[in-house]
Amino acid sequence: MNKFEILIDKEEAITLGKQRQKVHIINSSRRFFEDKNEEDIIGITGELAFEKLFKLPMDRSLYENGDDHVDFTYNHKGRDVTIDVKTARKAFNILIKEWEIDKAADIIVLCQFDNFKITFLGWESLKVMKTMPVKDFGYGIRNYYRNIKACRTMDEMYQFFIRNKIIPNTDP
């Protein structure tokens, strides 16, 4: 495994994912899997991996109406910068729902889930995402999208975080 592949404890991810889903009952969004917990479990697995890789504290709070698209926050030059980690089984594009674009985090990270192994694929800024085309990929949801091949690399983010002392340099 490379440094952008992280294996996450299955039990922890399932427990946190189920807890998150349980509080969403009132305003539950459309689910794409037979198991109503699966989306939350996949999402939380990506967030746990990001926390493990970047040593930034994950917001483990449970919100009835969701986390406002913010999974992590760090301070850069006196300004809070927000990060949303998007996790999917088949991750080809960073997607931001059209109606969410003005509420999205400053940075969107895309990773792929495979049996609790997370592979970080890349990231993009909200500023760039707002300039991307919008498309419905067949689910009745219009998304701003950017193909992962056109996005910034995880190594670029990692090096920026080290240079700016957001995370400690733990490279050998």
PDB file of C-alpha atoms in Angstrom:
ATOM      1  CA  MET A   1       0.000   0.000   0.000  1.00  0.00           C
ATOM      2  CA  ASN A   2       1.147   3.538  -0.700  1.00  0.00           C
ATOM      3  CA  LYS A   3       0.801   6.382   1.801  1.00  0.00           C
ATOM      4  CA  PHE A   4      -2.525   7.382   0.222  1.00  0.00           C
ATOM      5  CA  GLU A   5      -4.113   3.996   0.918  1.00  0.00           C
ATOM      6  CA  ILE A   6      -5.374   3.459   4.438  1.00  0.00           C
ATOM      7  CA  LEU A   7      -7.062   0.438   6.004  1.00  0.00           C
ATOM      8  CA  ILE A   8      -9.742   1.412   8.541  1.00  0.00           C
ATOM      9  CA  ASP A   9     -11.094  -0.599  11.447  1.00  0.00           C
ATOM     10  CA  LYS A  10     -14.358  -2.079  10.144  1.00  0.00           C
ATOM     11  CA  GLU A  11     -16.124  -2.166  13.520  1.00  0.00           C
ATOM     12  CA  GLU A  12     -15.397   1.499  14.257  1.00  0.00           C
ATOM     13  CA  ALA A  13     -16.617   2.606  10.814  1.00  0.00           C
ATOM     14  CA  ILE A  14     -19.806   0.540  11.055  1.00  0.00           C
ATOM     15  CA  THR A  15     -20.572   1.783  14.575  1.00  0.00           C
ATOM     16  CA  LEU A  16     -20.026   5.458  13.682  1.00  0.00           C
ATOM     17  CA  GLY A  17     -21.888   5.099  10.367  1.00  0.00           C
ATOM     18  CA  LYS A  18     -24.930   3.565  12.068  1.00  0.00           C
ATOM     19  CA  GLN A  19     -24.899   6.274  14.730  1.00  0.00           C
ATOM     20  CA  ARG A  20     -24.807   8.954  12.046  1.00  0.00           C
ATOM     21  CA  GLN A  21     -27.647   7.378  10.067  1.00  0.00           C
ATOM     22  CA  LYS A  22     -29.776   6.983  13.193  1.00  0.00           C
ATOM     23  CA  VAL A  23     -29.836  10.745  13.869  1.00  0.00           C
ATOM     24  CA  HIS A  24     -30.731  11.512  10.226  1.00  0.00           C
ATOM     25  CA  ILE A  25     -34.173   9.931  10.469  1.00  0.00           C
ATOM     26  CA  ILE A  26     -36.053  13.253  10.493  1.00  0.00           C
ATOM     27  CA  ASN A  27     -34.475  14.756   7.360  1.00  0.00           C
ATOM     28  CA  SER A  28     -33.127  11.626   5.715  1.00  0.00           C
ATOM     29  CA  SER A  29     -31.913  12.115   2.172  1.00  0.00           C
ATOM     30  CA  ARG A  30     -32.494   9.587  -0.595  1.00  0.00           C
ATOM     31  CA  ARG A  31     -30.500   6.388  -0.086  1.00  0.00           C
ATOM     32  CA  PHE A  32     -28.870   4.487  -2.951  1.00  0.00           C
ATOM     33  CA  PHE A  33     -28.261   1.179  -1.170  1.00  0.00           C
ATOM     34  CA  GLU A  34     -30.586  -1.459   0.223  1.00  0.00           C
ATOM     35  CA  ASP A  35     -28.955  -1.074   3.654  1.00  0.00           C
ATOM     36  CA  LYS A  36     -29.861   2.434   4.857  1.00  0.00           C
ATOM     37  CA  ASN A  37     -26.587   2.597   6.848  1.00  0.00           C
ATOM     38  CA  GLU A  38     -24.274   1.820   3.927  1.00  0.00           C
ATOM     39  CA  GLU A  39     -23.834   5.372   2.618  1.00  0.00           C
ATOM     40  CA  ASP A  40     -22.976   6.665   6.068  1.00  0.00           C
ATOM     41  CA  ILE A  41     -20.585   3.770   6.704  1.00  0.00           C
ATOM     42  CA  ILE A  42     -18.780   4.379   3.412  1.00  0.00           C
ATOM     43  CA  GLY A  43     -18.605   8.125   4.084  1.00  0.00           C
ATOM     44  CA  ILE A  44     -17.345   7.792   7.643  1.00  0.00           C
ATOM     45  CA  THR A  45     -14.684   5.324   6.488  1.00  0.00           C
ATOM     46  CA  GLY A  46     -13.236   7.991   4.182  1.00  0.00           C
ATOM     47  CA  GLU A  47     -13.294  10.552   6.973  1.00  0.00           C
ATOM     48  CA  LEU A  48     -11.566   8.170   9.398  1.00  0.00           C
ATOM     49  CA  ALA A  49      -8.864   7.540   6.796  1.00  0.00           C
ATOM     50  CA  PHE A  50      -8.353  11.276   6.228  1.00  0.00           C
ATOM     51  CA  GLU A  51      -8.009  11.791   9.982  1.00  0.00           C
ATOM     52  CA  LYS A  52      -5.479   8.973  10.190  1.00  0.00           C
ATOM     53  CA  LEU A  53      -3.435  10.205   7.229  1.00  0.00           C
ATOM     54  CA  PHE A  54      -3.408  13.931   7.988  1.00  0.00           C
ATOM     55  CA  LYS A  55      -3.625  13.832  11.796  1.00  0.00           C
ATOM     56  CA  LEU A  56      -6.449  16.389  11.743  1.00  0.00           C
ATOM     57  CA  PRO A  57      -9.286  15.828  14.216  1.00  0.00           C
ATOM     58  CA  MET A  58     -12.510  14.606  12.629  1.00  0.00           C
ATOM     59  CA  ASP A  59     -15.805  16.087  13.764  1.00  0.00           C
ATOM     60  CA  ARG A  60     -17.492  13.090  15.369  1.00  0.00           C
ATOM     61  CA  SER A  61     -20.556  15.071  16.371  1.00  0.00           C
ATOM     62  CA  LEU A  62     -23.905  13.705  15.253  1.00  0.00           C
ATOM     63  CA  TYR A  63     -26.092  16.268  13.487  1.00  0.00           C
ATOM     64  CA  GLU A  64     -29.785  15.727  12.785  1.00  0.00           C
ATOM     65  CA  ASN A  65     -29.547  17.725   9.559  1.00  0.00           C
ATOM     66  CA  GLY A  66     -26.053  16.682   8.488  1.00  0.00           C
ATOM     67  CA  ASP A  67     -22.648  18.300   8.976  1.00  0.00           C
ATOM     68  CA  ASP A  68     -23.130  21.228   6.553  1.00  0.00           C
ATOM     69  CA  HIS A  69     -20.644  19.575   4.167  1.00  0.00           C
ATOM     70  CA  VAL A  70     -17.702  20.099   6.518  1.00  0.00           C
ATOM     71  CA  ASP A  71     -15.701  17.146   7.826  1.00  0.00           C
ATOM     72  CA  PHE A  72     -12.490  18.933   8.836  1.00  0.00           C
ATOM     73  CA  THR A  73     -11.333  22.472   9.532  1.00  0.00           C
ATOM     74  CA  TYR A  74      -7.813  23.834   9.797  1.00  0.00           C
ATOM     75  CA  ASN A  75      -6.452  27.339  10.190  1.00  0.00           C
ATOM     76  CA  HIS A  76      -4.270  28.786   7.446  1.00  0.00           C
ATOM     77  CA  LYS A  77      -2.915  32.302   7.879  1.00  0.00           C
ATOM     78  CA  GLY A  78      -5.688  33.256  10.295  1.00  0.00           C
ATOM     79  CA  ARG A  79      -8.530  31.851   8.185  1.00  0.00           C
ATOM     80  CA  ASP A  80     -10.486  28.672   8.821  1.00  0.00           C
ATOM     81  CA  VAL A  81     -10.372  26.383   5.791  1.00  0.00           C
ATOM     82  CA  THR A  82     -12.991  23.631   5.507  1.00  0.00           C
ATOM     83  CA  ILE A  83     -12.636  20.169   3.948  1.00  0.00           C
ATOM     84  CA  ASP A  84     -15.306  17.733   2.780  1.00  0.00           C
ATOM     85  CA  VAL A  85     -14.200  14.142   2.152  1.00  0.00           C
ATOM     86  CA  LYS A  86     -16.307  12.426  -0.509  1.00  0.00           C
ATOM     87  CA  THR A  87     -16.086   8.633  -0.567  1.00  0.00           C
ATOM     88  CA  ALA A  88     -17.521   6.242  -3.154  1.00  0.00           C
ATOM     89  CA  ARG A  89     -17.157   2.655  -4.282  1.00  0.00           C
ATOM     90  CA  LYS A  90     -16.693   3.836  -7.848  1.00  0.00           C
ATOM     91  CA  ALA A  91     -15.006   7.215  -7.679  1.00  0.00           C
ATOM     92  CA  PHE A  92     -14.523   8.820 -11.080  1.00  0.00           C
ATOM     93  CA  ASN A  93     -15.514  12.436 -10.454  1.00  0.00           C
ATOM     94  CA  ILE A  94     -15.692  14.873  -7.604  1.00  0.00           C
ATOM     95  CA  LEU A  95     -19.392  15.691  -7.367  1.00  0.00           C
ATOM     96  CA  ILE A  96     -21.116  18.592  -5.643  1.00  0.00           C
ATOM     97  CA  LYS A  97     -24.881  18.768  -5.892  1.00  0.00           C
ATOM     98  CA  GLU A  98     -26.022  21.868  -7.753  1.00  0.00           C
ATOM     99  CA  TRP A  99     -28.146  23.051  -4.829  1.00  0.00           C
ATOM    100  CA  GLU A 100     -25.226  22.554  -2.400  1.00  0.00           C
ATOM    101  CA  ILE A 101     -22.515  24.454  -4.281  1.00  0.00           C
ATOM    102  CA  ASP A 102     -22.892  27.654  -2.255  1.00  0.00           C
ATOM    103  CA  LYS A 103     -22.699  25.697   1.017  1.00  0.00           C
ATOM    104  CA  ALA A 104     -19.804  23.401   0.076  1.00  0.00           C
ATOM    105  CA  ALA A 105     -16.464  23.206   1.872  1.00  0.00           C
ATOM    106  CA  ASP A 106     -13.412  25.088   0.609  1.00  0.00           C
ATOM    107  CA  ILE A 107     -11.676  21.832  -0.366  1.00  0.00           C
ATOM    108  CA  ILE A 108     -13.276  18.636  -1.639  1.00  0.00           C
ATOM    109  CA  VAL A 109     -11.304  15.387  -1.391  1.00  0.00           C
ATOM    110  CA  LEU A 110     -12.256  12.254  -3.332  1.00  0.00           C
ATOM    111  CA  CYS A 111     -11.459   8.754  -2.189  1.00  0.00           C
ATOM    112  CA  GLN A 112     -12.481   5.246  -3.124  1.00  0.00           C
ATOM    113  CA  PHE A 113     -13.854   2.637  -0.717  1.00  0.00           C
ATOM    114  CA  ASP A 114     -12.965  -1.038  -1.122  1.00  0.00           C
ATOM    115  CA  ASN A 115     -13.798  -3.265   1.848  1.00  0.00           C
ATOM    116  CA  PHE A 116     -12.673  -0.640   4.405  1.00  0.00           C
ATOM    117  CA  LYS A 117      -9.513   0.195   2.471  1.00  0.00           C
ATOM    118  CA  ILE A 118      -9.579   3.820   1.391  1.00  0.00           C
ATOM    119  CA  THR A 119      -7.560   5.064  -1.570  1.00  0.00           C
ATOM    120  CA  PHE A 120      -7.239   8.838  -1.795  1.00  0.00           C
ATOM    121  CA  LEU A 121      -7.520   9.867  -5.435  1.00  0.00           C
ATOM    122  CA  GLY A 122      -7.243  13.657  -5.434  1.00  0.00           C
ATOM    123  CA  TRP A 123      -8.826  16.942  -4.448  1.00  0.00           C
ATOM    124  CA  GLU A 124     -10.055  20.243  -5.774  1.00  0.00           C
ATOM    125  CA  SER A 125     -10.903  23.689  -4.452  1.00  0.00           C
ATOM    126  CA  LEU A 126     -14.460  24.958  -4.291  1.00  0.00           C
ATOM    127  CA  LYS A 127     -13.380  27.927  -6.402  1.00  0.00           C
ATOM    128  CA  VAL A 128     -12.493  25.563  -9.262  1.00  0.00           C
ATOM    129  CA  MET A 129     -15.543  23.334  -8.691  1.00  0.00           C
ATOM    130  CA  LYS A 130     -17.849  26.337  -9.159  1.00  0.00           C
ATOM    131  CA  THR A 131     -16.516  26.696 -12.723  1.00  0.00           C
ATOM    132  CA  MET A 132     -17.148  23.048 -13.659  1.00  0.00           C
ATOM    133  CA  PRO A 133     -20.021  21.826 -15.833  1.00  0.00           C
ATOM    134  CA  VAL A 134     -23.238  20.496 -14.301  1.00  0.00           C
ATOM    135  CA  LYS A 135     -24.706  17.123 -15.210  1.00  0.00           C
ATOM    136  CA  ASP A 136     -27.265  14.562 -14.058  1.00  0.00           C
ATOM    137  CA  PHE A 137     -25.523  11.184 -14.042  1.00  0.00           C
ATOM    138  CA  GLY A 138     -28.845   9.337 -14.185  1.00  0.00           C
ATOM    139  CA  TYR A 139     -30.105   9.646 -10.613  1.00  0.00           C
ATOM    140  CA  GLY A 140     -32.179  12.815 -10.925  1.00  0.00           C
ATOM    141  CA  ILE A 141     -29.471  14.857  -9.148  1.00  0.00           C
ATOM    142  CA  ARG A 142     -27.618  17.611 -10.976  1.00  0.00           C
ATOM    143  CA  ASN A 143     -23.974  17.855  -9.914  1.00  0.00           C
ATOM    144  CA  TYR A 144     -21.023  20.058 -10.617  1.00  0.00           C
ATOM    145  CA  TYR A 145     -18.370  17.544 -11.593  1.00  0.00           C
ATOM    146  CA  ARG A 146     -14.660  17.271 -12.254  1.00  0.00           C
ATOM    147  CA  ASN A 147     -12.989  14.076 -13.415  1.00  0.00           C
ATOM    148  CA  ILE A 148     -10.453  12.867 -10.908  1.00  0.00           C
ATOM    149  CA  LYS A 149      -7.742  12.779 -13.596  1.00  0.00           C
ATOM    150  CA  ALA A 150      -8.007  16.583 -13.831  1.00  0.00           C
ATOM    151  CA  CYS A 151      -7.885  17.172 -10.067  1.00  0.00           C
ATOM    152  CA  ARG A 152      -4.975  18.053  -7.835  1.00  0.00           C
ATOM    153  CA  THR A 153      -2.930  15.211  -6.367  1.00  0.00           C
ATOM    154  CA  MET A 154      -2.991  14.087  -2.769  1.00  0.00           C
ATOM    155  CA  ASP A 155       0.780  14.480  -2.640  1.00  0.00           C
ATOM    156  CA  GLU A 156       0.318  18.187  -3.434  1.00  0.00           C
ATOM    157  CA  MET A 157      -2.061  18.509  -0.458  1.00  0.00           C
ATOM    158  CA  TYR A 158       0.232  16.485   1.793  1.00  0.00           C
ATOM    159  CA  GLN A 159       3.279  18.630   0.951  1.00  0.00           C
ATOM    160  CA  PHE A 160       1.278  21.866   1.420  1.00  0.00           C
ATOM    161  CA  PHE A 161       0.138  20.699   4.858  1.00  0.00           C
ATOM    162  CA  ILE A 162       3.730  19.869   5.861  1.00  0.00           C
ATOM    163  CA  ARG A 163       5.193  23.132   4.470  1.00  0.00           C
ATOM    164  CA  ASN A 164       2.587  25.183   6.330  1.00  0.00           C
ATOM    165  CA  LYS A 165       2.957  23.153   9.549  1.00  0.00           C
ATOM    166  CA  ILE A 166      -0.688  22.086   9.472  1.00  0.00           C
ATOM    167  CA  ILE A 167       0.517  18.541  10.029  1.00  0.00           C
ATOM    168  CA  PRO A 168       3.885  17.262  11.260  1.00  0.00           C
ATOM    169  CA  ASN A 169       6.392  15.900   8.772  1.00  0.00           C
ATOM    170  CA  THR A 170       6.286  12.160   9.416  1.00  0.00           C
ATOM    171  CA  ASP A 171       7.926  11.096   6.164  1.00  0.00           C
ATOM    172  CA  PRO A 172      11.054   8.961   6.658  1.00  0.00           C
TER     173      PRO A 172
END
